[in-house]
XYZ file of C-alpha atoms in Angstrom:
687
model
C 0.049 0.011 -0.028
C 1.462 3.386 -1.054
C 0.529 5.110 2.304
C 4.244 4.852 3.167
C 7.029 4.528 0.636
C 10.142 2.471 0.595
C 12.514 5.344 -0.236
C 13.354 8.096 2.211
C 13.169 11.442 0.438
C 14.611 14.823 1.495
C 12.975 16.761 4.309
C 12.776 20.507 4.315
C 11.430 23.507 6.185
C 8.197 24.248 4.230
C 7.672 27.693 5.756
C 11.108 29.369 5.302
C 12.772 30.175 2.116
C 16.250 29.374 3.407
C 18.499 26.463 2.421
C 16.717 23.166 2.567
C 18.008 20.636 5.089
C 18.378 17.184 3.136
C 20.133 15.433 6.073
C 17.084 14.014 7.920
C 16.122 10.465 7.164
C 13.164 8.203 7.680
C 12.845 4.488 7.736
C 9.646 3.856 5.690
C 7.580 0.744 5.837
C 4.466 -0.312 4.005
C 1.223 -0.566 5.965
C 0.523 -4.147 5.942
C -2.775 -5.442 4.436
C -1.864 -9.049 4.023
C -2.356 -9.408 0.279
C -1.789 -7.214 -2.728
C -5.463 -6.169 -2.850
C -5.101 -5.340 -6.625
C -4.429 -6.867 -9.853
C -1.221 -8.849 -10.291
C -1.073 -9.277 -14.000
C 2.397 -10.857 -14.598
C 4.736 -13.223 -12.798
C 8.159 -14.330 -14.275
C 10.718 -16.722 -12.744
C 14.461 -16.641 -13.552
C 15.634 -19.683 -15.451
C 19.211 -18.907 -14.379
C 19.072 -18.581 -10.685
C 16.847 -20.353 -8.161
C 14.545 -18.171 -5.967
C 14.500 -15.032 -8.311
C 11.152 -14.077 -9.569
C 9.312 -10.900 -10.262
C 5.694 -9.860 -10.281
C 4.285 -6.846 -12.105
C 1.171 -4.964 -11.312
C -1.100 -2.468 -13.232
C -0.482 0.557 -11.009
C 1.751 -0.589 -8.046
C 5.040 -1.213 -9.730
C 7.413 -4.189 -9.841
C 8.133 -6.604 -6.848
C 10.874 -9.096 -6.344
C 10.299 -12.547 -4.575
C 12.068 -13.164 -1.338
C 13.005 -16.667 0.089
C 10.190 -16.475 2.703
C 7.548 -15.966 0.020
C 7.270 -12.256 0.740
C 7.955 -9.523 -1.973
C 10.054 -6.476 -2.001
C 8.764 -3.361 -3.735
C 11.145 -2.086 -6.348
C 9.439 1.061 -7.425
C 8.268 2.776 -4.211
C 10.055 5.998 -5.267
C 8.378 9.332 -5.603
C 8.886 11.879 -8.309
C 6.441 14.132 -10.018
C 7.647 12.961 -13.544
C 8.100 9.253 -12.642
C 4.648 8.397 -11.297
C 3.674 6.617 -14.405
C 6.443 4.101 -13.894
C 4.201 2.465 -11.382
C 2.418 0.986 -14.277
C 4.323 -2.165 -15.625
C 3.132 -3.238 -19.052
C 5.764 -6.107 -19.274
C 8.663 -7.652 -17.574
C 11.517 -9.670 -18.926
C 14.586 -11.464 -17.346
C 17.893 -12.326 -19.034
C 17.860 -16.140 -19.168
C 21.744 -16.101 -18.659
C 22.197 -13.406 -16.212
C 19.850 -13.362 -13.257
C 20.857 -9.828 -12.182
C 19.458 -8.336 -15.362
C 15.728 -7.342 -15.416
C 13.817 -5.185 -17.713
C 10.406 -3.508 -17.579
C 8.146 -1.612 -19.903
C 6.798 1.305 -17.680
C 3.831 3.448 -18.330
C 0.301 3.517 -17.031
C -2.014 4.899 -19.734
C -1.893 5.429 -23.486
C -4.798 7.903 -23.093
C -4.451 11.819 -23.130
C -4.614 12.075 -19.333
C -1.189 10.488 -18.924
C 1.225 13.166 -20.185
C 4.279 10.835 -20.311
C 5.598 8.536 -22.952
C 6.706 5.078 -22.210
C 10.214 3.773 -21.076
C 12.098 0.583 -20.875
C 13.828 0.443 -17.526
C 16.861 -1.705 -17.220
C 18.569 -3.091 -14.106
C 21.704 -5.050 -13.601
C 21.305 -5.398 -9.899
C 18.013 -7.189 -9.427
C 15.968 -4.137 -9.748
C 17.807 -2.122 -6.965
C 18.579 0.643 -9.521
C 17.370 1.433 -12.967
C 18.466 3.185 -16.153
C 15.902 4.430 -18.574
C 15.416 4.398 -22.319
C 12.644 6.842 -23.558
C 10.096 5.854 -26.271
C 8.264 8.266 -28.501
C 4.907 6.920 -27.519
C 2.957 5.726 -24.488
C 2.757 2.293 -22.836
C -0.303 1.143 -20.832
C 0.276 -0.966 -17.745
C -3.406 -0.007 -16.605
C -5.023 -0.280 -20.022
C -7.194 -3.087 -21.244
C -5.559 -6.445 -22.001
C -2.740 -5.864 -19.409
C -2.642 -9.418 -18.317
C -1.696 -10.577 -21.816
C 1.940 -11.364 -22.433
C 4.796 -11.027 -21.752
C 5.362 -8.513 -24.646
C 9.068 -7.996 -23.638
C 11.624 -10.831 -23.936
C 15.448 -11.172 -23.976
C 17.151 -13.500 -26.481
C 18.301 -16.635 -24.523
C 21.259 -17.019 -26.773
C 22.379 -13.383 -26.936
C 21.425 -11.272 -23.961
C 22.064 -7.941 -25.631
C 19.113 -8.529 -27.885
C 15.713 -7.555 -26.513
C 12.284 -7.497 -28.289
C 9.351 -5.253 -27.209
C 5.870 -5.568 -28.669
C 4.124 -2.257 -28.424
C 0.430 -1.214 -27.931
C -1.455 1.311 -30.024
C -0.304 -0.078 -33.400
C 3.329 0.935 -32.778
C 4.527 -2.532 -33.816
C 7.592 -4.613 -32.756
C 10.797 -2.877 -31.408
C 14.318 -4.299 -30.911
C 17.379 -3.327 -28.811
C 20.840 -4.873 -29.556
C 22.636 -3.164 -26.618
C 20.911 -4.436 -23.510
C 18.054 -1.992 -23.777
C 20.066 1.275 -24.035
C 18.716 2.067 -27.565
C 15.808 0.828 -29.504
C 14.592 0.781 -33.055
C 11.487 -0.296 -34.767
C 11.561 -3.628 -36.623
C 10.506 -2.495 -40.082
C 9.866 -5.953 -41.551
C 7.405 -6.831 -38.734
C 3.974 -5.312 -39.897
C 1.383 -7.197 -37.758
C 0.513 -4.634 -35.107
C -2.347 -6.463 -33.370
C -5.310 -4.259 -34.350
C -8.043 -5.606 -31.884
C -9.754 -2.948 -29.721
C -11.970 -4.015 -26.866
C -14.536 -1.203 -27.254
C -13.988 1.099 -30.243
C -14.718 4.670 -29.493
C -14.178 4.240 -25.730
C -12.078 7.114 -24.237
C -10.984 5.066 -21.158
C -8.975 1.990 -20.894
C -10.661 -0.063 -23.538
C -10.501 2.230 -26.751
C -6.959 1.638 -27.753
C -5.309 -1.028 -29.909
C -4.145 -3.965 -27.791
C -1.131 -4.631 -29.945
C 1.358 -7.365 -29.445
C 0.633 -9.912 -26.777
C 3.903 -11.966 -26.343
C 7.298 -12.471 -27.553
C 9.224 -15.811 -27.103
C 12.274 -17.707 -28.614
C 13.254 -21.084 -29.524
C 16.556 -21.304 -27.601
C 17.640 -24.395 -29.684
C 17.492 -22.448 -32.950
C 21.062 -21.153 -32.542
C 24.210 -21.486 -30.312
C 25.199 -19.364 -27.400
C 26.488 -15.907 -28.501
C 24.495 -15.869 -31.709
C 21.021 -14.408 -32.088
C 18.285 -16.994 -31.831
C 16.991 -17.695 -35.320
C 13.503 -18.708 -34.420
C 11.344 -16.117 -32.826
C 7.616 -16.179 -32.220
C 5.399 -13.055 -31.642
C 1.709 -13.144 -30.654
C -0.746 -10.335 -31.603
C -4.221 -9.268 -30.557
C -5.775 -9.856 -33.935
C -8.413 -12.439 -34.854
C -7.356 -13.177 -38.434
C -3.730 -14.244 -37.845
C -2.360 -14.126 -34.243
C 1.143 -15.806 -34.154
C 4.016 -14.840 -36.321
C 7.405 -16.426 -36.763
C 10.830 -15.554 -37.853
C 13.379 -18.166 -38.844
C 16.269 -15.749 -39.705
C 16.730 -13.856 -36.508
C 14.117 -11.304 -37.110
C 14.980 -10.345 -40.636
C 11.708 -11.586 -42.114
C 8.400 -12.541 -40.641
C 5.355 -14.469 -41.577
C 2.062 -15.751 -40.052
C 2.221 -19.446 -39.182
C 0.179 -21.423 -41.589
C -2.753 -23.370 -40.329
C -3.195 -21.420 -37.080
C -6.611 -20.935 -35.567
C -8.481 -17.840 -36.391
C -11.246 -15.832 -34.723
C -9.384 -15.755 -31.449
C -6.558 -13.567 -29.867
C -3.308 -15.139 -28.724
C -2.870 -14.534 -25.009
C 0.242 -16.370 -23.888
C 2.972 -18.289 -25.794
C 5.540 -20.592 -24.302
C 8.014 -22.663 -26.187
C 9.172 -26.194 -25.163
C 12.638 -26.938 -26.460
C 12.432 -30.501 -25.654
C 9.037 -31.047 -27.452
C 10.065 -28.515 -30.129
C 6.550 -27.002 -29.733
C 4.970 -23.743 -29.077
C 1.988 -23.669 -26.655
C -0.462 -20.897 -27.194
C -3.525 -19.967 -25.067
C -6.344 -18.266 -26.886
C -9.311 -16.066 -25.899
C -11.776 -14.068 -28.015
C -11.342 -10.822 -26.149
C -8.775 -8.814 -24.301
C -11.392 -7.240 -21.799
C -9.713 -7.244 -18.417
C -12.927 -7.944 -16.702
C -14.925 -10.012 -19.042
C -14.283 -13.390 -20.577
C -14.942 -15.143 -23.867
C -14.539 -18.514 -25.601
C -11.129 -19.869 -26.110
C -8.733 -22.789 -26.793
C -5.131 -24.011 -26.218
C -3.131 -25.017 -29.213
C 0.267 -26.437 -29.674
C 2.425 -25.961 -32.811
C 5.113 -28.470 -33.645
C 7.817 -26.609 -35.588
C 9.244 -29.668 -37.314
C 6.047 -31.006 -38.710
C 4.515 -27.613 -39.025
C 1.238 -28.769 -37.472
C -1.184 -27.154 -35.079
C -3.016 -29.385 -32.628
C -5.911 -28.329 -30.450
C -5.173 -29.605 -26.903
C -7.929 -27.870 -24.930
C -11.322 -26.377 -25.597
C -13.558 -24.480 -23.133
C -16.468 -25.965 -25.209
C -18.252 -22.627 -25.669
C -18.589 -22.084 -21.905
C -17.510 -18.446 -22.368
C -14.300 -18.049 -20.342
C -11.408 -18.695 -22.686
C -7.752 -19.212 -21.481
C -5.101 -16.905 -20.114
C -2.030 -17.575 -18.027
C 0.006 -20.620 -19.295
C 3.258 -22.210 -17.990
C 5.487 -25.223 -18.739
C 7.516 -27.169 -16.242
C 11.121 -27.498 -17.648
C 11.948 -30.230 -15.167
C 8.930 -32.350 -16.246
C 8.706 -32.782 -20.032
C 5.114 -32.260 -21.080
C 3.825 -30.796 -17.969
C 1.752 -27.750 -18.826
C -0.795 -25.636 -16.758
C -3.267 -23.009 -17.945
C -5.764 -20.847 -16.226
C -9.245 -19.886 -17.391
C -9.314 -16.275 -18.547
C -12.585 -15.287 -17.036
C -14.558 -18.138 -15.329
C -16.787 -16.334 -12.785
C -18.914 -19.320 -11.903
C -18.558 -21.278 -9.799
C -14.898 -20.275 -9.603
C -11.851 -19.584 -11.750
C -10.228 -22.872 -12.862
C -6.688 -24.062 -13.618
C -5.991 -27.098 -15.987
C -2.931 -29.313 -15.567
C -1.497 -31.858 -17.982
C 1.501 -34.258 -17.610
C 1.396 -35.524 -21.214
C 1.714 -32.353 -23.258
C -1.996 -31.752 -23.382
C -3.302 -35.102 -24.303
C -5.101 -35.395 -21.052
C -6.066 -32.757 -18.387
C -7.200 -32.518 -14.769
C -8.686 -29.436 -13.171
C -7.869 -27.682 -9.760
C -11.581 -28.327 -8.999
C -14.407 -30.376 -10.407
C -18.076 -29.747 -10.361
C -20.336 -32.440 -9.027
C -23.657 -32.556 -10.856
C -25.145 -35.264 -8.782
C -26.166 -33.174 -5.760
C -24.630 -35.863 -3.456
C -21.288 -34.176 -2.879
C -20.595 -30.466 -2.349
C -20.852 -29.073 -5.844
C -17.264 -27.922 -6.162
C -14.775 -30.666 -5.240
C -11.381 -28.927 -4.657
C -7.973 -30.543 -5.032
C -6.703 -27.882 -2.524
C -6.958 -26.708 1.029
C -7.374 -22.882 0.963
C -5.099 -20.909 3.162
C -5.721 -17.277 3.591
C -4.143 -16.848 7.067
C -2.054 -13.951 5.701
C -5.182 -12.185 4.545
C -8.220 -13.184 6.728
C -10.297 -10.540 5.082
C -10.003 -11.916 1.565
C -13.085 -14.285 1.798
C -15.185 -11.283 2.278
C -13.999 -10.026 -1.202
C -14.021 -13.333 -3.008
C -17.108 -14.856 -1.578
C -17.345 -18.513 -2.472
C -14.625 -18.070 -5.085
C -11.370 -19.586 -3.712
C -9.299 -19.871 -6.894
C -9.873 -16.285 -7.998
C -10.484 -14.434 -11.177
C -8.568 -12.419 -13.881
C -5.897 -15.132 -13.963
C -3.677 -13.668 -16.632
C -0.402 -14.989 -15.387
C 0.688 -18.352 -14.064
C 4.297 -19.565 -13.533
C 5.829 -22.808 -12.413
C 9.237 -22.421 -10.709
C 11.759 -23.748 -13.124
C 13.955 -25.052 -10.285
C 11.089 -26.526 -8.233
C 8.221 -28.396 -9.585
C 6.422 -28.222 -6.325
C 6.207 -24.438 -6.412
C 3.883 -22.368 -8.598
C 2.268 -18.886 -8.462
C -0.456 -17.112 -10.353
C -1.885 -13.738 -10.257
C -5.488 -12.670 -9.724
C -7.551 -9.493 -9.352
C -7.027 -9.557 -5.612
C -3.847 -11.310 -4.712
C -1.158 -13.970 -5.586
C -2.044 -17.526 -4.890
C 0.441 -20.340 -4.906
C 1.757 -23.494 -3.399
C 4.849 -25.417 -2.403
C 3.124 -28.830 -2.758
C 1.948 -28.647 -6.290
C 2.623 -32.290 -7.332
C 0.223 -33.480 -4.623
C -2.324 -32.587 -7.322
C -0.933 -35.557 -9.468
C -1.216 -38.055 -6.422
C -4.911 -36.987 -5.756
C -3.821 -35.476 -2.474
C -5.071 -31.960 -1.674
C -2.276 -29.368 -1.686
C -2.209 -26.065 0.187
C -3.270 -23.102 -1.978
C -2.174 -19.995 -0.082
C -2.308 -16.255 -0.553
C 1.399 -15.510 -1.081
C 1.655 -11.700 -1.580
C 2.857 -10.544 1.722
C 4.700 -7.281 1.013
C 2.898 -6.678 -2.218
C 0.735 -3.711 -1.058
C -0.119 -2.382 -4.307
C -3.750 -1.294 -3.994
C -4.885 2.142 -5.112
C -5.341 4.099 -1.959
C -8.153 6.613 -2.300
C -8.630 7.906 1.243
C -7.026 7.824 4.714
C -7.812 9.143 8.096
C -6.024 8.816 11.442
C -8.436 9.433 14.300
C -6.880 10.630 17.648
C -8.713 7.723 19.426
C -9.138 4.167 18.424
C -7.274 2.628 15.445
C -4.161 4.561 14.190
C -5.396 4.384 10.584
C -8.647 3.859 8.684
C -8.226 3.367 4.900
C -10.385 3.202 1.754
C -8.968 1.649 -1.434
C -9.857 0.670 -4.923
C -11.256 -2.846 -5.722
C -11.365 -4.339 -2.228
C -12.905 -1.516 -0.076
C -10.506 -0.772 2.704
C -9.742 -1.499 6.369
C -9.759 -0.589 9.923
C -5.942 -0.938 10.828
C -5.691 -1.712 14.575
C -1.922 -2.540 13.952
C -0.056 -1.198 11.076
C 2.321 -4.109 11.037
C -0.375 -6.845 11.167
C -2.847 -7.589 8.341
C -6.343 -6.298 9.147
C -8.868 -8.944 9.929
C -11.826 -7.610 8.166
C -12.808 -5.155 5.437
C -15.315 -2.384 5.963
C -18.606 -4.291 5.853
C -22.339 -3.805 5.727
C -22.173 -2.187 3.283
C -19.070 -3.468 1.450
C -18.102 -1.660 -1.740
C -15.315 -2.762 -4.080
C -14.024 0.812 -4.786
C -14.472 3.091 -1.825
C -13.722 6.795 -2.496
C -13.402 8.773 0.892
C -13.352 8.297 4.639
C -13.361 10.972 7.394
C -13.783 11.163 11.203
C -15.528 13.901 13.276
C -13.020 16.123 14.946
C -14.553 16.278 18.472
C -16.204 12.836 18.302
C -13.698 10.653 16.407
C -15.719 7.493 16.897
C -18.045 8.956 14.181
C -16.894 8.108 10.751
C -18.218 8.443 7.237
C -17.193 6.857 3.897
C -18.513 6.847 0.382
C -18.198 4.265 -2.317
C -19.092 3.237 -5.838
C -22.483 1.714 -5.376
C -26.068 2.797 -5.145
C -26.583 4.274 -1.730
C -22.887 4.850 -1.472
C -22.650 6.572 1.882
C -22.092 4.815 5.166
C -21.712 5.964 8.803
C -20.104 4.247 11.831
C -20.389 5.171 15.489
C -17.632 2.929 16.674
C -14.672 4.039 14.656
C -15.290 1.722 11.790
C -16.176 -1.542 13.483
C -19.691 -1.519 12.449
C -21.540 0.477 9.687
C -24.920 1.403 8.354
C -25.983 3.052 5.173
C -26.981 6.749 5.598
C -30.721 6.905 5.840
C -30.999 9.370 2.836
C -28.068 8.192 0.714
C -30.672 7.338 -2.109
C -29.087 6.005 -5.314
C -26.057 8.242 -5.289
C -22.609 6.858 -5.424
C -18.961 7.887 -5.046
C -17.838 11.436 -4.368
C -16.084 12.813 -1.279
C -17.840 12.897 2.095
C -16.784 14.934 5.212
C -18.233 15.281 8.747
C -18.633 18.347 10.829
C -16.648 18.471 14.031
C -19.538 17.063 16.154
C -20.355 14.488 13.561
C -24.016 15.725 12.976
C -23.524 17.268 9.580
C -22.341 15.264 6.429
C -21.140 17.303 3.409
C -21.160 15.160 0.273
C -19.436 16.390 -2.857
C -21.174 14.075 -5.388
C -23.062 14.427 -8.778
C -21.275 17.673 -9.675
C -22.500 19.399 -6.626
C -22.224 19.751 -2.898
C -24.983 18.394 -0.769
C -25.560 18.673 2.958
C -27.479 16.398 5.496
C -27.954 16.947 9.204
C -28.755 13.956 11.453
C -29.372 11.728 8.449
C -32.224 13.934 7.164
C -32.498 14.331 3.354
C -29.691 15.978 1.563
C -30.008 19.610 0.337
C -27.911 20.904 -2.407
C -25.852 23.898 -1.653
C -27.262 26.698 -3.953
C -24.512 29.274 -4.252
C -21.502 27.191 -5.472
C -20.993 26.338 -9.092
C -21.290 22.695 -10.418
C -17.906 21.170 -10.839
C -15.334 18.787 -9.437
C -14.594 19.627 -5.772
C -12.154 19.080 -3.096
C -13.734 19.492 0.464
C -12.323 19.696 3.945
C -13.717 20.286 7.343
C -12.502 22.344 10.440
C -12.140 19.738 13.146
C -12.409 22.462 15.840
C -15.502 24.326 14.734
C -18.724 22.501 13.852
C -19.889 25.091 11.315
C -16.552 25.570 9.299
C -16.085 23.734 6.002
C -13.836 24.516 3.078
C -14.220 23.638 -0.656
C -12.056 24.151 -3.697
C -13.083 23.981 -7.390
C -10.261 24.583 -9.861
C -8.577 27.684 -8.571
C -11.425 28.950 -6.548
C -11.481 28.550 -2.652
C -14.814 28.616 -0.725
C -15.564 28.936 2.897
C -18.769 27.866 4.703
C -19.589 28.979 8.278
C -22.946 27.130 8.436
C -21.821 23.479 8.333
C -21.670 23.475 4.509
C -25.087 24.834 3.889
C -23.781 27.844 1.971
C -20.358 28.959 0.664
C -18.588 32.116 -0.007
C -15.749 32.449 -2.531
C -12.649 34.075 -0.900
C -9.969 33.721 -3.395
C -9.173 32.629 -6.929
C -5.510 33.788 -7.008
C -3.463 31.094 -5.477
C -3.300 28.661 -8.194
C -4.978 25.326 -9.087
C -5.948 23.739 -5.811
C -5.109 20.078 -5.260
C -5.635 19.569 -1.487
C -6.750 21.453 1.579
C -5.053 20.619 4.937
C -6.515 21.910 8.216
C -4.838 22.286 11.650
C -6.647 19.681 13.791
C -5.940 21.673 16.962
C -6.809 25.281 16.071
C -9.811 26.925 14.497
C -9.440 28.610 11.146
C -5.787 27.414 10.434
C -5.871 26.336 6.809
C -3.202 25.092 4.343
C -3.601 24.613 0.738
C -1.492 22.725 -1.905
C -1.558 24.238 -5.452
C 0.375 24.140 -8.607
C 2.085 27.286 -7.495
C 3.233 25.982 -4.123
C 1.752 26.077 -0.528
C -0.457 28.680 0.795
C -1.434 29.508 4.403
C -4.517 31.106 6.144
C -4.984 31.768 9.741
C -8.440 33.470 9.310
C -10.503 30.484 7.963
C -9.485 31.145 4.347
C -10.528 34.806 4.138
C -6.863 35.738 3.193
C -3.925 33.548 2.146
C -0.098 34.051 2.175
C 2.563 32.163 0.387
C 4.197 29.626 2.787
C 7.939 28.784 2.012
C 9.811 27.836 -1.013
C 7.636 25.185 -2.643
C 7.075 25.839 -6.431
C 4.561 23.060 -6.735
C 2.525 20.983 -4.188
C 0.235 18.047 -4.582
C -0.684 17.093 -1.007
C -0.607 18.758 2.385
C -1.751 17.598 5.845
C -1.076 18.388 9.491
C -0.472 16.064 12.372
C 0.833 15.724 15.910
C 3.736 18.047 16.851
C 7.243 16.535 16.561
C 8.756 19.368 18.705
C 8.054 21.153 21.988
C 6.577 24.088 20.049
C 3.016 22.707 20.307
C 2.288 23.656 16.715
C 1.520 20.505 14.459
C 3.985 19.220 12.036
C 3.150 19.755 8.451
C 3.646 17.119 5.835
C 3.531 17.734 2.050
C 4.192 16.208 -1.226
C 5.947 19.020 -3.106
C 8.719 20.378 -5.218
C 11.214 22.426 -3.321
C 14.382 23.724 -4.878
C 13.888 21.417 -7.662
C 13.504 18.323 -5.476
C 10.142 16.570 -5.756
C 9.301 14.416 -2.672
C 7.771 14.166 0.656
C 8.592 16.932 3.109
C 7.940 17.741 6.775
C 8.177 21.003 8.588
C 8.198 21.625 12.303
C 8.952 25.368 12.006
C 5.614 26.790 10.889
C 4.720 28.512 14.023
C 2.608 31.545 13.126
């Protein structure tokens, strides 16, 4: 979880324009949630060194596996021009040098992401990175992000790397360990499939190339591999091959049509390419599919698995190099009764599944081959319900050094086992949540009440938690109601046991009177959803910025729209020391309410674009504002503002308990000061 970051950034005095002190240091730790809580869309093991593996996430960066099954975050750095590197579109390892790892970094190909993509290269297991900049965008959080891997290192010549781009940008190649890149002009199949043509969000762009893989036996060490396979998101011809080290390319004859290639893995011992197919790249919706096998010597395609029109298709696929013919593949989107995984020991001639469905009605309907272990994430059953295997299973990997060990990513966590071959003995194996340390959920709101738990959080996808101990996974999500994506959370200043949260569902406003232990839906939440909710100091008023307006309710009576503030997108804040004081910002306009949010008066439009409002929790009317021009301060409830300190740009600002004897709170900000973008603290802002 990105509430605390693994890299200590410089600290500075926010309120004085003198030299910045960069000598103070913090030891940062992630708040433990017990599971990733978000989409793990790629897992890759090193074939060179035992125990080396990496997992990529859509918005949370790259993680490296540790010996105790935990994960180390490799991209918990902060910079206002590097935030999009937390989106990882692909990952590749050098098969002959375990210290070398590469990622394709970028979050969106849409207009709202201003930054082009980069290939990041590391020679020290991801501890440090060098960057190669591309002239177009990558999309780690775009549709089809669990396809792949679209980045691959030549197993015979590690200086050669291929990258398959999105957006119709084609195939790219580096011959110098990722330092420089050039488009492969002879490769023209760009993968033209679009999930939802015309969509302006995640599903309106060309998916592009889905995987790149090599036949390691096609040349000798030190010479570029001659046989290369490239998969595309294109229903007419999906798999292309070069047999002259990438000079020329052609679609492999006889391949299935009407489906997209998802994952391709080559078996050198069988001289065969395994390919999983699905008829869509929609991250959240399935489709029909197959698994095929292409024998390069006989040039024949053989269908080895069919979902029989059940509408889920196939996604993550892995081979066991220690057990010739052992292959596993996950269903792309099987929502009922659970996601499934298929396993074959004979190259796909016969299969068993991780669970079977009993139609007789005598046994429990789903007969599992595993015992489910979520002891590291006790809240997970509340999210998954009766689904134990998971969903959105786009990546599955068998440890090349240990046939007992496998991992796969889902939309909520990583599952895996160290007793995999029990499956073949008809003995249940332990299927465990194995994502400790991978706290990659999108954090959408936090509050730290002065009494009760140290932290209450709300997040995307899995709701959020009451954190009674920051070093121990929370036991339960926020429940009754539970919303997948929860937008905001706030506690009342003088009655911190009263808490409000808003979420993406009809009736998306809930209240708690016991600091988040129990909840009930606001009596007049109606059908509204989302937005940002705040409580007055006594907890009797709720101000809800929703539906392009600001609405107020007292004691759960019907909401009334604030009449004298223009429609728009708002940032709201409350004064925790005065029941009537509320603040709001829309674009560059700052508003003040003295009647518990019932009406507002604009006080200024001259301090820059307002990103966040921070309020002194110990003194009335002491307000701080983060804007694109820096940090601004008011001691008269926002009637007037003065520039505070040397920050030239600020994204977040909040105040907390004093770190000194001054009695004035410490101020925390994400800002740019003297050219350094990072997290700052000041203890010198005594007015």
